[in-house]
Amino acid sequence: QVQLVESGGGLVQSGGSLRLACTVSIGTLDYYSVGWFRQAPGKAREAVSCISASAATTHYAEPAKGRFTISRSTDKKTVYLDMNNLTPEDTAVYLCATDPGLTCTAGYFGYSKTQFASWGQGTQVTVSS
């Protein structure tokens, strides 16, 4: 089973930027779509973005459109989430996930968290006002 590790979170002021990374520690991401999700205290986990195995297809949830960019490293071991113009509403634990059977399409954000075989432990993003 694929094991994922997120990194890059931290404390940033409103309007700032962060780059998150989701790196595979065991297994491979070569053939799998990968999604980024976030969970704020007291709120349900929500999808942020996804990217296909080839990186040809990406999708973004409304809060991420125009501010966040998802990409893959050339060796396909890492998926990045570049976040710009951050606001306090972006404060959350950010997690990445993957599953061999789930492809990044417009319907990707409708999958439940139990449908993903692999989740990382998350990285905290805190945006101060």
PDB file of N, CA, C and O in Angstrom, residues 34-104:
ATOM      1  N   VAL A  34      -3.927  11.912  -7.542  1.00  0.00           N
ATOM      2  CA  VAL A  34      -3.703  12.312  -6.153  1.00  0.00           C
ATOM      3  C   VAL A  34      -4.568  13.520  -5.845  1.00  0.00           C
ATOM      4  O   VAL A  34      -4.720  14.418  -6.679  1.00  0.00           O
ATOM      5  N   GLY A  35      -5.147  13.515  -4.673  1.00  0.00           N
ATOM      6  CA  GLY A  35      -5.974  14.642  -4.262  1.00  0.00           C
ATOM      7  C   GLY A  35      -5.442  15.321  -3.013  1.00  0.00           C
ATOM      8  O   GLY A  35      -4.808  14.679  -2.170  1.00  0.00           O
ATOM      9  N   TRP A  36      -5.687  16.607  -2.937  1.00  0.00           N
ATOM     10  CA  TRP A  36      -5.430  17.374  -1.715  1.00  0.00           C
ATOM     11  C   TRP A  36      -6.769  17.701  -1.060  1.00  0.00           C
ATOM     12  O   TRP A  36      -7.713  18.087  -1.745  1.00  0.00           O
ATOM     13  N   PHE A  37      -6.797  17.570   0.268  1.00  0.00           N
ATOM     14  CA  PHE A  37      -7.985  17.830   1.053  1.00  0.00           C
ATOM     15  C   PHE A  37      -7.576  18.687   2.250  1.00  0.00           C
ATOM     16  O   PHE A  37      -6.387  18.821   2.554  1.00  0.00           O
ATOM     17  N   ARG A  38      -8.564  19.240   2.919  1.00  0.00           N
ATOM     18  CA  ARG A  38      -8.249  19.972   4.136  1.00  0.00           C
ATOM     19  C   ARG A  38      -9.374  19.805   5.143  1.00  0.00           C
ATOM     20  O   ARG A  38     -10.521  19.539   4.774  1.00  0.00           O
ATOM     21  N   GLN A  39      -9.002  19.946   6.413  1.00  0.00           N
ATOM     22  CA  GLN A  39      -9.988  19.846   7.475  1.00  0.00           C
ATOM     23  C   GLN A  39      -9.683  20.884   8.533  1.00  0.00           C
ATOM     24  O   GLN A  39      -8.606  20.862   9.154  1.00  0.00           O
ATOM     25  N   ALA A  40     -10.618  21.799   8.699  1.00  0.00           N
ATOM     26  CA  ALA A  40     -10.506  22.830   9.726  1.00  0.00           C
ATOM     27  C   ALA A  40     -11.166  22.331  11.005  1.00  0.00           C
ATOM     28  O   ALA A  40     -12.037  21.462  10.955  1.00  0.00           O
ATOM     29  N   PRO A  41     -10.771  22.866  12.147  1.00  0.00           N
ATOM     30  CA  PRO A  41     -11.370  22.424  13.416  1.00  0.00           C
ATOM     31  C   PRO A  41     -12.882  22.564  13.408  1.00  0.00           C
ATOM     32  O   PRO A  41     -13.431  23.607  13.045  1.00  0.00           O
ATOM     33  N   GLY A  42     -13.553  21.493  13.786  1.00  0.00           N
ATOM     34  CA  GLY A  42     -15.002  21.521  13.868  1.00  0.00           C
ATOM     35  C   GLY A  42     -15.728  21.447  12.537  1.00  0.00           C
ATOM     36  O   GLY A  42     -16.952  21.557  12.493  1.00  0.00           O
ATOM     37  N   LYS A  43     -14.980  21.275  11.466  1.00  0.00           N
ATOM     38  CA  LYS A  43     -15.602  21.221  10.131  1.00  0.00           C
ATOM     39  C   LYS A  43     -15.307  19.892   9.460  1.00  0.00           C
ATOM     40  O   LYS A  43     -14.361  19.194   9.812  1.00  0.00           O
ATOM     41  N   ALA A  44     -16.118  19.570   8.488  1.00  0.00           N
ATOM     42  CA  ALA A  44     -15.920  18.342   7.731  1.00  0.00           C
ATOM     43  C   ALA A  44     -14.720  18.480   6.794  1.00  0.00           C
ATOM     44  O   ALA A  44     -14.358  19.589   6.385  1.00  0.00           O
ATOM     45  N   ARG A  45     -14.127  17.345   6.470  1.00  0.00           N
ATOM     46  CA  ARG A  45     -13.028  17.352   5.515  1.00  0.00           C
ATOM     47  C   ARG A  45     -13.561  17.781   4.154  1.00  0.00           C
ATOM     48  O   ARG A  45     -14.637  17.329   3.729  1.00  0.00           O
ATOM     49  N   GLU A  46     -12.851  18.635   3.454  1.00  0.00           N
ATOM     50  CA  GLU A  46     -13.292  19.083   2.146  1.00  0.00           C
ATOM     51  C   GLU A  46     -12.180  18.914   1.125  1.00  0.00           C
ATOM     52  O   GLU A  46     -10.993  19.018   1.443  1.00  0.00           O
ATOM     53  N   ALA A  47     -12.590  18.656  -0.102  1.00  0.00           N
ATOM     54  CA  ALA A  47     -11.620  18.512  -1.180  1.00  0.00           C
ATOM     55  C   ALA A  47     -11.096  19.871  -1.599  1.00  0.00           C
ATOM     56  O   ALA A  47     -11.808  20.877  -1.537  1.00  0.00           O
ATOM     57  N   VAL A  48      -9.856  19.890  -2.018  1.00  0.00           N
ATOM     58  CA  VAL A  48      -9.224  21.128  -2.471  1.00  0.00           C
ATOM     59  C   VAL A  48      -8.877  21.041  -3.969  1.00  0.00           C
ATOM     60  O   VAL A  48      -9.230  21.921  -4.737  1.00  0.00           O
ATOM     61  N   SER A  49      -8.193  19.948  -4.343  1.00  0.00           N
ATOM     62  CA  SER A  49      -7.741  19.830  -5.727  1.00  0.00           C
ATOM     63  C   SER A  49      -7.346  18.390  -5.999  1.00  0.00           C
ATOM     64  O   SER A  49      -7.109  17.612  -5.071  1.00  0.00           O
ATOM     65  N   CYS A  50      -7.277  18.047  -7.278  1.00  0.00           N
ATOM     66  CA  CYS A  50      -6.757  16.734  -7.653  1.00  0.00           C
ATOM     67  C   CYS A  50      -5.982  16.855  -8.954  1.00  0.00           C
ATOM     68  O   CYS A  50      -6.149  17.825  -9.716  1.00  0.00           O
ATOM     69  N   ILE A  51      -5.138  15.858  -9.196  1.00  0.00           N
ATOM     70  CA  ILE A  51      -4.331  15.830 -10.406  1.00  0.00           C
ATOM     71  C   ILE A  51      -4.256  14.397 -10.896  1.00  0.00           C
ATOM     72  O   ILE A  51      -4.124  13.461 -10.105  1.00  0.00           O
ATOM     73  N   SER A  52      -4.346  14.217 -12.202  1.00  0.00           N
ATOM     74  CA  SER A  52      -4.301  12.882 -12.773  1.00  0.00           C
ATOM     75  C   SER A  52      -2.874  12.342 -12.790  1.00  0.00           C
ATOM     76  O   SER A  52      -1.910  13.081 -12.571  1.00  0.00           O
ATOM     77  N   ALA A  53      -2.758  11.069 -13.083  1.00  0.00           N
ATOM     78  CA  ALA A  53      -1.448  10.426 -13.102  1.00  0.00           C
ATOM     79  C   ALA A  53      -0.514  11.085 -14.107  1.00  0.00           C
ATOM     80  O   ALA A  53       0.682  11.246 -13.852  1.00  0.00           O
ATOM     81  N   SER A  54      -1.033  11.474 -15.242  1.00  0.00           N
ATOM     82  CA  SER A  54      -0.212  12.108 -16.278  1.00  0.00           C
ATOM     83  C   SER A  54      -0.029  13.599 -16.059  1.00  0.00           C
ATOM     84  O   SER A  54       0.740  14.239 -16.771  1.00  0.00           O
ATOM     85  N   ALA A  55      -0.747  14.135 -15.089  1.00  0.00           N
ATOM     86  CA  ALA A  55      -0.769  15.579 -14.819  1.00  0.00           C
ATOM     87  C   ALA A  55      -1.502  16.371 -15.893  1.00  0.00           C
ATOM     88  O   ALA A  55      -1.511  17.597 -15.852  1.00  0.00           O
ATOM     89  N   ALA A  56      -2.124  15.679 -16.806  1.00  0.00           N
ATOM     90  CA  ALA A  56      -2.839  16.382 -17.874  1.00  0.00           C
ATOM     91  C   ALA A  56      -4.154  16.965 -17.395  1.00  0.00           C
ATOM     92  O   ALA A  56      -4.684  17.907 -18.002  1.00  0.00           O
ATOM     93  N   THR A  57      -4.702  16.391 -16.331  1.00  0.00           N
ATOM     94  CA  THR A  57      -5.999  16.836 -15.821  1.00  0.00           C
ATOM     95  C   THR A  57      -5.868  17.294 -14.374  1.00  0.00           C
ATOM     96  O   THR A  57      -5.265  16.597 -13.552  1.00  0.00           O
ATOM     97  N   THR A  58      -6.420  18.464 -14.107  1.00  0.00           N
ATOM     98  CA  THR A  58      -6.487  18.959 -12.725  1.00  0.00           C
ATOM     99  C   THR A  58      -7.885  19.505 -12.483  1.00  0.00           C
ATOM    100  O   THR A  58      -8.576  19.955 -13.419  1.00  0.00           O
ATOM    101  N   HIS A  59      -8.306  19.448 -11.256  1.00  0.00           N
ATOM    102  CA  HIS A  59      -9.579  20.044 -10.854  1.00  0.00           C
ATOM    103  C   HIS A  59      -9.376  20.759  -9.520  1.00  0.00           C
ATOM    104  O   HIS A  59      -8.543  20.346  -8.701  1.00  0.00           O
ATOM    105  N   TYR A  60     -10.154  21.821  -9.347  1.00  0.00           N
ATOM    106  CA  TYR A  60     -10.048  22.618  -8.130  1.00  0.00           C
ATOM    107  C   TYR A  60     -11.443  22.870  -7.562  1.00  0.00           C
ATOM    108  O   TYR A  60     -12.392  23.138  -8.285  1.00  0.00           O
ATOM    109  N   ALA A  61     -11.527  22.781  -6.243  1.00  0.00           N
ATOM    110  CA  ALA A  61     -12.751  23.197  -5.572  1.00  0.00           C
ATOM    111  C   ALA A  61     -12.848  24.724  -5.635  1.00  0.00           C
ATOM    112  O   ALA A  61     -11.834  25.406  -5.811  1.00  0.00           O
ATOM    113  N   GLU A  62     -14.049  25.247  -5.495  1.00  0.00           N
ATOM    114  CA  GLU A  62     -14.259  26.683  -5.656  1.00  0.00           C
ATOM    115  C   GLU A  62     -13.326  27.543  -4.801  1.00  0.00           C
ATOM    116  O   GLU A  62     -12.764  28.527  -5.314  1.00  0.00           O
ATOM    117  N   PRO A  63     -13.114  27.229  -3.523  1.00  0.00           N
ATOM    118  CA  PRO A  63     -12.239  28.100  -2.710  1.00  0.00           C
ATOM    119  C   PRO A  63     -10.790  28.149  -3.217  1.00  0.00           C
ATOM    120  O   PRO A  63     -10.041  29.073  -2.883  1.00  0.00           O
ATOM    121  N   ALA A  64     -10.400  27.128  -4.005  1.00  0.00           N
ATOM    122  CA  ALA A  64      -9.012  27.043  -4.459  1.00  0.00           C
ATOM    123  C   ALA A  64      -8.801  27.653  -5.847  1.00  0.00           C
ATOM    124  O   ALA A  64      -7.666  27.963  -6.224  1.00  0.00           O
ATOM    125  N   LYS A  65      -9.863  27.815  -6.585  1.00  0.00           N
ATOM    126  CA  LYS A  65      -9.738  28.300  -7.955  1.00  0.00           C
ATOM    127  C   LYS A  65      -9.116  29.697  -8.009  1.00  0.00           C
ATOM    128  O   LYS A  65      -9.513  30.594  -7.290  1.00  0.00           O
ATOM    129  N   GLY A  66      -8.120  29.810  -8.862  1.00  0.00           N
ATOM    130  CA  GLY A  66      -7.461  31.101  -9.052  1.00  0.00           C
ATOM    131  C   GLY A  66      -6.392  31.417  -8.025  1.00  0.00           C
ATOM    132  O   GLY A  66      -5.640  32.385  -8.193  1.00  0.00           O
ATOM    133  N   ARG A  67      -6.316  30.630  -6.970  1.00  0.00           N
ATOM    134  CA  ARG A  67      -5.305  30.889  -5.928  1.00  0.00           C
ATOM    135  C   ARG A  67      -4.340  29.726  -5.742  1.00  0.00           C
ATOM    136  O   ARG A  67      -3.179  29.939  -5.393  1.00  0.00           O
ATOM    137  N   PHE A  68      -4.799  28.501  -5.923  1.00  0.00           N
ATOM    138  CA  PHE A  68      -3.988  27.309  -5.692  1.00  0.00           C
ATOM    139  C   PHE A  68      -3.641  26.653  -7.028  1.00  0.00           C
ATOM    140  O   PHE A  68      -4.429  26.693  -7.980  1.00  0.00           O
ATOM    141  N   THR A  69      -2.464  26.033  -7.067  1.00  0.00           N
ATOM    142  CA  THR A  69      -2.043  25.285  -8.248  1.00  0.00           C
ATOM    143  C   THR A  69      -1.477  23.951  -7.807  1.00  0.00           C
ATOM    144  O   THR A  69      -0.592  23.899  -6.940  1.00  0.00           O
ATOM    145  N   ILE A  70      -1.993  22.885  -8.408  1.00  0.00           N
ATOM    146  CA  ILE A  70      -1.509  21.538  -8.113  1.00  0.00           C
ATOM    147  C   ILE A  70      -0.590  21.103  -9.252  1.00  0.00           C
ATOM    148  O   ILE A  70      -0.832  21.417 -10.419  1.00  0.00           O
ATOM    149  N   SER A  71       0.472  20.376  -8.900  1.00  0.00           N
ATOM    150  CA  SER A  71       1.412  19.903  -9.921  1.00  0.00           C
ATOM    151  C   SER A  71       2.110  18.654  -9.410  1.00  0.00           C
ATOM    152  O   SER A  71       2.018  18.311  -8.227  1.00  0.00           O
ATOM    153  N   ARG A  72       2.813  17.999 -10.322  1.00  0.00           N
ATOM    154  CA  ARG A  72       3.554  16.787  -9.968  1.00  0.00           C
ATOM    155  C   ARG A  72       5.022  17.005 -10.320  1.00  0.00           C
ATOM    156  O   ARG A  72       5.348  17.660 -11.325  1.00  0.00           O
ATOM    157  N   SER A  73       5.900  16.396  -9.531  1.00  0.00           N
ATOM    158  CA  SER A  73       7.316  16.437  -9.874  1.00  0.00           C
ATOM    159  C   SER A  73       7.568  15.534 -11.078  1.00  0.00           C
ATOM    160  O   SER A  73       6.782  14.627 -11.368  1.00  0.00           O
ATOM    161  N   THR A  74       8.684  15.771 -11.767  1.00  0.00           N
ATOM    162  CA  THR A  74       8.958  14.996 -12.983  1.00  0.00           C
ATOM    163  C   THR A  74       9.192  13.526 -12.672  1.00  0.00           C
ATOM    164  O   THR A  74       8.925  12.663 -13.507  1.00  0.00           O
ATOM    165  N   ASP A  75       9.672  13.234 -11.471  1.00  0.00           N
ATOM    166  CA  ASP A  75       9.863  11.823 -11.117  1.00  0.00           C
ATOM    167  C   ASP A  75       8.595  11.205 -10.552  1.00  0.00           C
ATOM    168  O   ASP A  75       8.580  10.029 -10.190  1.00  0.00           O
ATOM    169  N   LYS A  76       7.536  12.010 -10.452  1.00  0.00           N
ATOM    170  CA  LYS A  76       6.207  11.569 -10.016  1.00  0.00           C
ATOM    171  C   LYS A  76       6.176  11.080  -8.576  1.00  0.00           C
ATOM    172  O   LYS A  76       5.209  10.447  -8.167  1.00  0.00           O
ATOM    173  N   LYS A  77       7.213  11.401  -7.806  1.00  0.00           N
ATOM    174  CA  LYS A  77       7.199  10.972  -6.408  1.00  0.00           C
ATOM    175  C   LYS A  77       6.518  11.988  -5.503  1.00  0.00           C
ATOM    176  O   LYS A  77       6.219  11.681  -4.347  1.00  0.00           O
ATOM    177  N   THR A  78       6.313  13.207  -6.022  1.00  0.00           N
ATOM    178  CA  THR A  78       5.772  14.273  -5.197  1.00  0.00           C
ATOM    179  C   THR A  78       4.675  15.020  -5.946  1.00  0.00           C
ATOM    180  O   THR A  78       4.791  15.265  -7.147  1.00  0.00           O
ATOM    181  N   VAL A  79       3.643  15.371  -5.205  1.00  0.00           N
ATOM    182  CA  VAL A  79       2.592  16.238  -5.727  1.00  0.00           C
ATOM    183  C   VAL A  79       2.607  17.504  -4.881  1.00  0.00           C
ATOM    184  O   VAL A  79       2.587  17.434  -3.652  1.00  0.00           O
ATOM    185  N   TYR A  80       2.625  18.637  -5.554  1.00  0.00           N
ATOM    186  CA  TYR A  80       2.714  19.913  -4.873  1.00  0.00           C
ATOM    187  C   TYR A  80       1.371  20.631  -4.889  1.00  0.00           C
ATOM    188  O   TYR A  80       0.563  20.448  -5.790  1.00  0.00           O
ATOM    189  N   LEU A  81       1.176  21.458  -3.880  1.00  0.00           N
ATOM    190  CA  LEU A  81       0.044  22.372  -3.870  1.00  0.00           C
ATOM    191  C   LEU A  81       0.592  23.753  -3.543  1.00  0.00           C
ATOM    192  O   LEU A  81       0.998  24.010  -2.408  1.00  0.00           O
ATOM    193  N   ASP A  82       0.654  24.598  -4.553  1.00  0.00           N
ATOM    194  CA  ASP A  82       1.094  25.977  -4.363  1.00  0.00           C
ATOM    195  C   ASP A  82      -0.110  26.829  -4.012  1.00  0.00           C
ATOM    196  O   ASP A  82      -1.070  26.882  -4.789  1.00  0.00           O
ATOM    197  N   MET A  83      -0.038  27.469  -2.876  1.00  0.00           N
ATOM    198  CA  MET A  83      -1.171  28.242  -2.373  1.00  0.00           C
ATOM    199  C   MET A  83      -0.770  29.713  -2.267  1.00  0.00           C
ATOM    200  O   MET A  83       0.212  30.038  -1.590  1.00  0.00           O
ATOM    201  N   ASN A  84      -1.526  30.576  -2.922  1.00  0.00           N
ATOM    202  CA  ASN A  84      -1.248  31.999  -2.931  1.00  0.00           C
ATOM    203  C   ASN A  84      -2.436  32.774  -2.369  1.00  0.00           C
ATOM    204  O   ASN A  84      -3.557  32.261  -2.322  1.00  0.00           O
ATOM    205  N   ASN A  85      -2.166  34.010  -1.974  1.00  0.00           N
ATOM    206  CA  ASN A  85      -3.218  34.891  -1.464  1.00  0.00           C
ATOM    207  C   ASN A  85      -4.044  34.197  -0.379  1.00  0.00           C
ATOM    208  O   ASN A  85      -5.274  34.196  -0.417  1.00  0.00           O
ATOM    209  N   LEU A  86      -3.345  33.624   0.572  1.00  0.00           N
ATOM    210  CA  LEU A  86      -4.013  32.871   1.629  1.00  0.00           C
ATOM    211  C   LEU A  86      -4.801  33.793   2.552  1.00  0.00           C
ATOM    212  O   LEU A  86      -4.415  34.950   2.790  1.00  0.00           O
ATOM    213  N   THR A  87      -5.889  33.270   3.061  1.00  0.00           N
ATOM    214  CA  THR A  87      -6.730  33.988   4.011  1.00  0.00           C
ATOM    215  C   THR A  87      -6.896  33.135   5.264  1.00  0.00           C
ATOM    216  O   THR A  87      -6.631  31.918   5.235  1.00  0.00           O
ATOM    217  N   PRO A  88      -7.354  33.725   6.356  1.00  0.00           N
ATOM    218  CA  PRO A  88      -7.584  32.918   7.568  1.00  0.00           C
ATOM    219  C   PRO A  88      -8.541  31.759   7.350  1.00  0.00           C
ATOM    220  O   PRO A  88      -8.459  30.743   8.062  1.00  0.00           O
ATOM    221  N   GLU A  89      -9.428  31.869   6.365  1.00  0.00           N
ATOM    222  CA  GLU A  89     -10.366  30.786   6.071  1.00  0.00           C
ATOM    223  C   GLU A  89      -9.654  29.569   5.490  1.00  0.00           C
ATOM    224  O   GLU A  89     -10.251  28.492   5.417  1.00  0.00           O
ATOM    225  N   ASP A  90      -8.407  29.710   5.087  1.00  0.00           N
ATOM    226  CA  ASP A  90      -7.636  28.573   4.575  1.00  0.00           C
ATOM    227  C   ASP A  90      -6.956  27.799   5.691  1.00  0.00           C
ATOM    228  O   ASP A  90      -6.328  26.767   5.435  1.00  0.00           O
ATOM    229  N   THR A  91      -7.069  28.260   6.916  1.00  0.00           N
ATOM    230  CA  THR A  91      -6.462  27.570   8.045  1.00  0.00           C
ATOM    231  C   THR A  91      -7.087  26.196   8.218  1.00  0.00           C
ATOM    232  O   THR A  91      -8.307  26.064   8.343  1.00  0.00           O
ATOM    233  N   ALA A  92      -6.240  25.171   8.209  1.00  0.00           N
ATOM    234  CA  ALA A  92      -6.723  23.791   8.289  1.00  0.00           C
ATOM    235  C   ALA A  92      -5.527  22.852   8.293  1.00  0.00           C
ATOM    236  O   ALA A  92      -4.397  23.273   8.025  1.00  0.00           O
ATOM    237  N   VAL A  93      -5.808  21.593   8.577  1.00  0.00           N
ATOM    238  CA  VAL A  93      -4.840  20.533   8.310  1.00  0.00           C
ATOM    239  C   VAL A  93      -5.053  20.097   6.866  1.00  0.00           C
ATOM    240  O   VAL A  93      -6.178  19.791   6.468  1.00  0.00           O
ATOM    241  N   TYR A  94      -3.979  20.087   6.105  1.00  0.00           N
ATOM    242  CA  TYR A  94      -4.046  19.707   4.695  1.00  0.00           C
ATOM    243  C   TYR A  94      -3.506  18.285   4.545  1.00  0.00           C
ATOM    244  O   TYR A  94      -2.424  17.964   5.055  1.00  0.00           O
ATOM    245  N   LEU A  95      -4.272  17.463   3.848  1.00  0.00           N
ATOM    246  CA  LEU A  95      -3.916  16.064   3.673  1.00  0.00           C
ATOM    247  C   LEU A  95      -3.954  15.702   2.195  1.00  0.00           C
ATOM    248  O   LEU A  95      -4.763  16.252   1.436  1.00  0.00           O
ATOM    249  N   CYS A  96      -3.122  14.748   1.817  1.00  0.00           N
ATOM    250  CA  CYS A  96      -3.203  14.218   0.461  1.00  0.00           C
ATOM    251  C   CYS A  96      -3.648  12.757   0.534  1.00  0.00           C
ATOM    252  O   CYS A  96      -3.489  12.096   1.564  1.00  0.00           O
ATOM    253  N   ALA A  97      -4.216  12.310  -0.552  1.00  0.00           N
ATOM    254  CA  ALA A  97      -4.745  10.954  -0.592  1.00  0.00           C
ATOM    255  C   ALA A  97      -4.680  10.419  -2.014  1.00  0.00           C
ATOM    256  O   ALA A  97      -4.658  11.179  -2.991  1.00  0.00           O
ATOM    257  N   THR A  98      -4.693   9.104  -2.104  1.00  0.00           N
ATOM    258  CA  THR A  98      -4.701   8.460  -3.404  1.00  0.00           C
ATOM    259  C   THR A  98      -5.365   7.100  -3.307  1.00  0.00           C
ATOM    260  O   THR A  98      -5.494   6.526  -2.215  1.00  0.00           O
ATOM    261  N   ASP A  99      -5.800   6.622  -4.430  1.00  0.00           N
ATOM    262  CA  ASP A  99      -6.360   5.287  -4.528  1.00  0.00           C
ATOM    263  C   ASP A  99      -6.230   4.831  -5.975  1.00  0.00           C
ATOM    264  O   ASP A  99      -6.521   5.617  -6.887  1.00  0.00           O
ATOM    265  N   PRO A 100      -5.829   3.564  -6.193  1.00  0.00           N
ATOM    266  CA  PRO A 100      -5.636   3.100  -7.572  1.00  0.00           C
ATOM    267  C   PRO A 100      -6.887   3.184  -8.430  1.00  0.00           C
ATOM    268  O   PRO A 100      -6.794   3.317  -9.655  1.00  0.00           O
ATOM    269  N   GLY A 101      -8.056   3.109  -7.793  1.00  0.00           N
ATOM    270  CA  GLY A 101      -9.288   3.076  -8.558  1.00  0.00           C
ATOM    271  C   GLY A 101      -9.971   4.422  -8.752  1.00  0.00           C
ATOM    272  O   GLY A 101     -11.008   4.494  -9.398  1.00  0.00           O
ATOM    273  N   LEU A 102      -9.415   5.482  -8.227  1.00  0.00           N
ATOM    274  CA  LEU A 102     -10.064   6.791  -8.292  1.00  0.00           C
ATOM    275  C   LEU A 102      -9.265   7.730  -9.193  1.00  0.00           C
ATOM    276  O   LEU A 102      -8.093   7.981  -8.953  1.00  0.00           O
ATOM    277  N   THR A 103      -9.937   8.240 -10.203  1.00  0.00           N
ATOM    278  CA  THR A 103      -9.291   9.101 -11.198  1.00  0.00           C
ATOM    279  C   THR A 103      -9.756  10.536 -11.024  1.00  0.00           C
ATOM    280  O   THR A 103     -10.919  10.790 -10.737  1.00  0.00           O
ATOM    281  N   CYS A 104      -8.825  11.453 -11.219  1.00  0.00           N
ATOM    282  CA  CYS A 104      -9.152  12.873 -11.080  1.00  0.00           C
ATOM    283  C   CYS A 104     -10.072  13.298 -12.222  1.00  0.00           C
ATOM    284  O   CYS A 104      -9.647  13.505 -13.351  1.00  0.00           O
TER     285      CYS A 104
END
